Amino acid sequence: MATTSPPKGSYGFIGLGNMGFGMAKNVRQKMPASSKLLVCELVQSQRDEFCSAVEGDVEVARTPREIAEKCDIIITSLPNAAAVKKVFLDPSTGLLSGCPKDKAILFLETSTIEASASLEVLDAVKSSALAASFLDAPVSGGIPPAHAGTLTFMVGGPEDVFEKARPIMATMGKPENLIHCGGPGAGLATKQINNYIAYCSYVALCEGMNTGLKFGLDPKVLNGKTDVINASSGQCWNSLHMNPVKGVLPNSSASRDFKGGFKTELAQGVTRQMTKLMEEVGAKSVFGPVMDDVWARAVESDLCKDQESRSIWRLFTEEDGKLLGKTKIE
């Protein structure tokens, strides 16, 4: 689908972390040259690095309130629901404390948080910023696509607002991967379901690869560049890109000894978001308790904590899997 150029105006970006840094960089590169970008980030080293690395008109804002006072388009990329609520709702420094009721600000909230928390923020926006628009627009792809501008956006909110935001999202993501998922909260629910399925499939891949190794199978035949799993019905995103056995897939996190990338603690958070969502809507869950248990063990283990999340492979292989205990479904 053809995408028009991003609109003129003042842009604000809050959160220059692992994902936000690359996203904000692409916004500045692709937004109108005459427009100004204001950034707000708690960590000074991140602010300084961004300002020195990015060309174009960039100004540092001291608080989210200052962003709201000066910007027409505001993008947030934050680590958790508590941070999102503080950025929007803090009575002294938050976005809504400085947002005029009659100013038609577009809020593009790209953090991966609970849908219920996002809906709480949306209600506050509706109450205090009457002319503003709000989309929950979590992203998928990881840090390299954030820098490359090839993310996928899963978006919840009014369709007309989605279309208005499309050219802005296209500065950070693939135009064909800007997906309107439904009304408010739908983007986050979709993201949580996607994350959960991906991690369930990775746990299954760990079990399969560990079984294959113990049986004496060649892991590169089982799941390598030319392999059985990816030529058969077991194929999934992780089997294509993230085999846990070092040396099988050269670009997997296993080949970096699970350094960098999406950490175990963050994976536990997104998995818990999904199990909470299943509870909230009354959906039957079979794997949920097992997944919660796996990640609870991972964040306490020296083999996995503060490592890339797919380091949970080590729980299957070290000490003959005893670190995983005897979790079962009742």
Coordinates of C-alpha atoms in Angstrom, one line a residue:
M1 CA 0.0 0.0 0.0
A2 CA 1.3 3.4 -0.9
T3 CA 2.3 5.7 2.0
T4 CA 2.4 9.4 1.8
S5 CA 5.2 11.5 3.3
P6 CA 5.1 12.1 7.1
P7 CA 3.4 15.4 8.0
K8 CA 5.0 18.7 8.9
G9 CA 4.9 19.8 12.5
S10 CA 6.9 19.4 15.7
Y11 CA 7.7 15.8 16.7
G12 CA 8.3 14.5 20.2
F13 CA 10.0 11.2 21.1
I14 CA 10.1 9.9 24.7
G15 CA 12.4 7.0 25.5
L16 CA 15.7 6.4 23.8
G17 CA 16.3 2.9 25.0
N18 CA 17.1 -0.3 23.0
M19 CA 14.2 0.1 20.7
G20 CA 13.5 3.9 21.0
F21 CA 17.0 5.0 19.9
G22 CA 16.7 3.5 16.5
M23 CA 13.1 4.4 16.1
A24 CA 13.7 8.0 16.9
K25 CA 16.7 8.1 14.6
N26 CA 14.6 7.0 11.7
V27 CA 11.9 9.5 12.5
R28 CA 14.4 12.3 12.4
Q29 CA 16.0 11.0 9.2
K30 CA 12.6 10.7 7.4
M31 CA 10.4 13.4 8.8
P32 CA 10.3 16.8 7.0
A33 CA 13.7 18.4 7.2
S34 CA 12.1 21.7 8.3
S35 CA 10.4 20.0 11.3
K36 CA 11.9 19.9 14.7
L37 CA 12.3 16.7 16.9
L38 CA 12.3 17.0 20.6
V39 CA 13.5 14.1 22.6
C40 CA 13.1 13.2 26.3
E41 CA 15.2 10.5 28.0
L42 CA 16.2 10.0 31.6
V43 CA 19.6 8.6 30.9
Q44 CA 22.0 11.4 30.0
S45 CA 24.4 9.2 28.2
Q46 CA 21.6 8.0 25.9
R47 CA 20.5 11.6 25.2
D48 CA 24.0 12.7 24.5
E49 CA 24.8 9.8 22.2
F50 CA 21.6 10.3 20.2
C51 CA 22.1 14.1 19.8
S52 CA 25.7 13.5 18.5
A53 CA 24.7 10.6 16.2
V54 CA 21.7 12.0 14.5
E55 CA 21.7 14.8 11.9
G56 CA 18.9 17.4 11.7
D57 CA 17.2 19.7 14.2
V58 CA 17.0 17.9 17.6
E59 CA 16.2 19.6 20.9
V60 CA 16.3 18.0 24.3
A61 CA 13.2 18.4 26.5
R62 CA 13.5 18.2 30.3
T63 CA 10.1 16.7 30.9
P64 CA 7.3 15.0 29.0
R65 CA 5.2 18.1 29.9
E66 CA 7.5 20.2 27.8
I67 CA 7.1 17.8 24.9
A68 CA 3.3 18.1 25.1
E69 CA 3.5 21.9 25.2
K70 CA 5.7 22.1 22.1
C71 CA 4.8 19.1 19.9
D72 CA 2.0 18.0 17.5
I73 CA 3.0 14.4 17.2
I74 CA 4.3 12.5 20.3
I75 CA 5.8 9.0 20.2
T76 CA 6.6 7.0 23.4
S77 CA 8.8 3.9 23.6
L78 CA 9.0 2.9 27.3
P79 CA 10.0 -0.3 29.2
N80 CA 6.8 -1.0 31.2
A81 CA 3.4 0.1 32.2
A82 CA 4.6 2.1 35.3
A83 CA 6.9 4.2 33.1
V84 CA 4.0 4.8 30.6
K85 CA 1.7 5.9 33.3
K86 CA 4.3 8.2 34.8
V87 CA 5.1 9.8 31.5
F88 CA 1.4 10.4 30.7
L89 CA -0.2 10.9 34.1
D90 CA 2.3 12.6 36.5
P91 CA 0.5 15.7 37.7
S92 CA 3.6 17.9 37.6
T93 CA 5.7 16.6 34.7
G94 CA 3.5 14.3 32.7
L95 CA 2.3 14.7 29.1
L96 CA -1.3 15.4 30.1
S97 CA -0.3 18.1 32.6
G98 CA 0.9 20.2 29.7
C99 CA -1.5 19.2 27.0
P100 CA -4.0 21.9 26.0
K101 CA -7.5 20.6 25.8
D102 CA -8.0 22.1 22.3
K103 CA -4.6 20.9 20.8
A104 CA -5.0 18.0 18.3
I105 CA -1.9 16.1 19.4
L106 CA -1.4 12.6 18.0
F107 CA -0.1 10.2 20.7
L108 CA 1.6 7.1 19.2
E109 CA 2.3 4.8 22.2
T110 CA 4.6 2.0 21.0
S111 CA 5.5 0.3 24.3
T112 CA 4.6 -3.3 25.0
I113 CA 2.5 -3.1 28.2
E114 CA -0.7 -4.6 29.5
A115 CA -3.8 -3.7 27.4
S116 CA -5.6 -2.7 30.6
A117 CA -2.9 -0.2 31.5
S118 CA -3.0 1.3 28.0
L119 CA -6.8 1.6 28.2
E120 CA -6.4 3.4 31.6
V121 CA -4.1 5.9 29.9
L122 CA -6.5 6.3 27.0
D123 CA -9.3 7.2 29.4
A124 CA -7.1 9.9 30.9
V125 CA -6.3 11.3 27.5
K126 CA -10.0 11.4 26.6
S127 CA -10.8 13.2 29.8
S128 CA -8.0 15.8 29.9
A129 CA -6.9 16.3 26.2
L130 CA -10.2 16.5 24.4
A131 CA -8.8 17.2 20.9
A132 CA -6.0 14.6 21.2
S133 CA -5.9 11.2 19.5
F134 CA -4.3 8.0 20.9
L135 CA -3.1 4.7 19.4
D136 CA -1.7 1.7 21.2
A137 CA 1.0 0.7 18.6
P138 CA 3.4 -1.9 20.0
V139 CA 6.2 -3.0 17.6
S140 CA 7.8 -6.3 16.8
G141 CA 11.1 -7.2 15.2
G142 CA 13.8 -6.4 17.7
I143 CA 16.7 -4.0 18.0
P144 CA 18.3 -4.4 14.5
P145 CA 15.0 -3.7 12.7
A146 CA 14.4 -0.7 15.0
H147 CA 17.7 0.8 13.6
A148 CA 16.9 -0.4 10.0
G149 CA 13.4 1.0 10.1
T150 CA 11.8 -2.3 9.3
L151 CA 9.6 -2.9 12.3
T152 CA 6.1 -4.3 12.4
F153 CA 3.4 -2.2 14.0
M154 CA 0.3 -3.8 15.6
V155 CA -2.1 -1.0 16.2
G156 CA -5.3 -0.5 18.2
G157 CA -7.6 2.5 17.9
P158 CA -9.9 4.3 15.5
E159 CA -9.2 3.4 11.8
D160 CA -9.2 7.1 10.8
V161 CA -6.5 7.8 13.4
F162 CA -4.5 4.8 12.2
E163 CA -4.6 6.1 8.6
K164 CA -3.4 9.5 9.9
A165 CA -0.5 7.9 11.7
R166 CA 0.4 5.5 8.9
P167 CA 3.1 7.9 7.3
I168 CA 4.6 8.4 10.7
M169 CA 4.8 4.7 11.5
A170 CA 6.3 4.1 8.0
T171 CA 9.4 6.1 9.1
M172 CA 10.1 3.3 11.6
G173 CA 8.5 0.2 10.0
K174 CA 7.8 -1.6 6.8
P175 CA 4.8 0.0 5.0
E176 CA 3.3 -3.4 4.4
N177 CA 3.7 -4.4 8.1
L178 CA 1.6 -1.5 9.6
I179 CA -1.4 -3.5 10.7
H180 CA -4.7 -2.2 12.1
C181 CA -5.8 -4.8 14.6
G182 CA -9.0 -3.3 15.9
G183 CA -10.2 -0.9 18.5
P184 CA -8.4 0.5 21.6
G185 CA -6.2 -2.2 23.2
A186 CA -6.3 -4.5 20.1
G187 CA -2.7 -3.8 19.1
L188 CA -1.4 -4.7 22.6
A189 CA -3.6 -7.8 22.8
T190 CA -2.3 -8.9 19.4
K191 CA 1.3 -8.3 20.4
Q192 CA 1.0 -10.3 23.6
I193 CA -0.6 -13.2 21.8
N194 CA 2.2 -13.1 19.2
N195 CA 4.9 -13.0 21.9
Y196 CA 3.4 -15.9 23.8
I197 CA 3.1 -18.1 20.8
A198 CA 6.7 -17.3 19.8
Y199 CA 8.0 -18.2 23.3
C200 CA 5.9 -21.4 23.5
S201 CA 7.3 -22.5 20.2
Y202 CA 10.9 -21.7 21.4
V203 CA 10.4 -23.9 24.5
A204 CA 9.1 -26.7 22.2
L205 CA 12.2 -26.2 20.0
C206 CA 14.5 -26.4 23.0
E207 CA 12.8 -29.7 24.1
G208 CA 13.1 -31.1 20.5
M209 CA 16.7 -30.1 20.0
N210 CA 17.8 -31.4 23.4
T211 CA 16.0 -34.7 22.7
G212 CA 17.7 -34.9 19.3
L213 CA 21.1 -34.3 20.8
K214 CA 20.6 -37.0 23.5
F215 CA 19.5 -39.4 20.8
G216 CA 22.6 -38.7 18.8
L217 CA 21.1 -36.7 15.9
D218 CA 23.1 -34.1 14.0
P219 CA 21.6 -30.8 15.1
K220 CA 22.4 -29.2 11.7
V221 CA 20.4 -31.9 9.9
L222 CA 17.5 -31.6 12.5
N223 CA 17.4 -27.8 12.3
G224 CA 20.2 -26.1 10.3
K225 CA 20.5 -24.4 7.0
T226 CA 19.3 -27.5 5.1
D227 CA 17.2 -29.4 7.6
V228 CA 14.2 -31.5 8.4
I229 CA 12.2 -29.2 10.7
N230 CA 12.2 -26.2 8.4
A231 CA 11.2 -28.4 5.5
S232 CA 8.4 -29.9 7.5
S233 CA 5.5 -29.0 9.7
G234 CA 7.7 -28.2 12.7
Q235 CA 8.8 -24.9 11.1
C236 CA 8.4 -21.7 13.1
W237 CA 10.1 -18.4 13.4
N238 CA 12.5 -19.7 16.1
S239 CA 13.5 -22.7 14.0
L240 CA 14.3 -20.4 11.1
H241 CA 16.3 -17.8 13.1
M242 CA 16.9 -18.8 16.7
N243 CA 18.1 -22.4 17.0
P244 CA 19.4 -22.7 20.6
V245 CA 22.4 -24.9 19.7
K246 CA 25.5 -22.9 19.1
G247 CA 26.9 -23.2 15.6
V248 CA 23.7 -24.4 14.0
L249 CA 22.4 -21.0 12.8
P250 CA 25.2 -18.4 12.6
N251 CA 22.9 -15.4 13.3
S252 CA 21.1 -16.9 16.3
S253 CA 21.6 -15.5 19.8
A254 CA 23.2 -18.9 20.7
S255 CA 26.1 -18.0 18.4
R256 CA 26.7 -14.9 20.6
D257 CA 26.5 -16.9 23.8
F258 CA 23.1 -15.3 24.4
K259 CA 24.7 -11.8 24.9
G260 CA 22.7 -8.7 24.0
G261 CA 19.2 -8.5 22.7
F262 CA 15.9 -9.0 24.5
K263 CA 16.7 -10.0 28.0
T264 CA 15.2 -12.9 30.1
E265 CA 13.6 -10.4 32.5
L266 CA 11.8 -8.7 29.6
A267 CA 10.6 -12.0 28.2
Q268 CA 9.2 -13.0 31.6
G269 CA 7.3 -9.7 31.6
V270 CA 5.7 -10.1 28.2
T271 CA 4.8 -13.8 29.0
R272 CA 3.1 -12.6 32.2
Q273 CA 1.2 -10.0 30.2
M274 CA -0.3 -12.8 28.1
T275 CA -1.2 -15.1 31.1
K276 CA -2.8 -12.0 32.8
L277 CA -4.8 -11.3 29.6
M278 CA -6.0 -14.9 29.4
E279 CA -7.2 -14.6 33.0
E280 CA -8.9 -11.2 32.3
V281 CA -10.9 -12.5 29.4
G282 CA -11.6 -16.0 30.8
A283 CA -9.6 -17.9 28.1
K284 CA -8.5 -21.4 28.9
S285 CA -4.8 -21.8 29.2
V286 CA -2.8 -25.1 29.1
F287 CA 0.8 -23.8 28.7
G288 CA 0.4 -20.6 30.7
P289 CA 1.4 -22.0 34.2
V290 CA 4.3 -23.9 32.6
M291 CA 5.6 -20.8 30.8
D292 CA 5.2 -18.7 34.0
D293 CA 7.3 -21.3 35.9
V294 CA 10.0 -21.6 33.2
W295 CA 10.6 -17.8 33.3
A296 CA 10.4 -17.5 37.1
R297 CA 13.2 -20.1 37.2
A298 CA 15.2 -18.4 34.4
V299 CA 15.3 -14.9 36.1
E300 CA 16.7 -16.5 39.2
S301 CA 19.3 -18.6 37.5
D302 CA 22.8 -17.4 36.9
L303 CA 22.6 -19.2 33.5
C304 CA 19.9 -16.9 32.3
K305 CA 19.4 -13.8 34.3
D306 CA 20.5 -10.6 32.5
Q307 CA 21.2 -12.7 29.4
E308 CA 19.3 -12.8 26.1
S309 CA 16.0 -14.5 26.7
R310 CA 16.7 -17.6 24.6
S311 CA 19.4 -18.5 27.2
I312 CA 16.6 -20.6 28.8
W313 CA 18.0 -23.4 26.6
R314 CA 20.6 -23.8 29.3
L315 CA 17.9 -24.9 31.8
F316 CA 17.1 -27.8 29.5
T317 CA 20.7 -28.9 29.1
E318 CA 22.5 -28.1 32.3
E319 CA 22.3 -30.6 35.2
D320 CA 20.2 -32.8 32.9
G321 CA 17.3 -30.4 33.1
K322 CA 16.9 -30.6 36.9
L323 CA 16.8 -26.8 37.1
L324 CA 13.3 -26.8 35.5
G325 CA 11.9 -28.9 38.4
K326 CA 8.8 -31.0 37.9
T327 CA 6.3 -28.5 36.6
K328 CA 3.1 -30.1 35.3
I329 CA -0.4 -29.3 34.4
E330 CA -3.0 -30.3 37.0

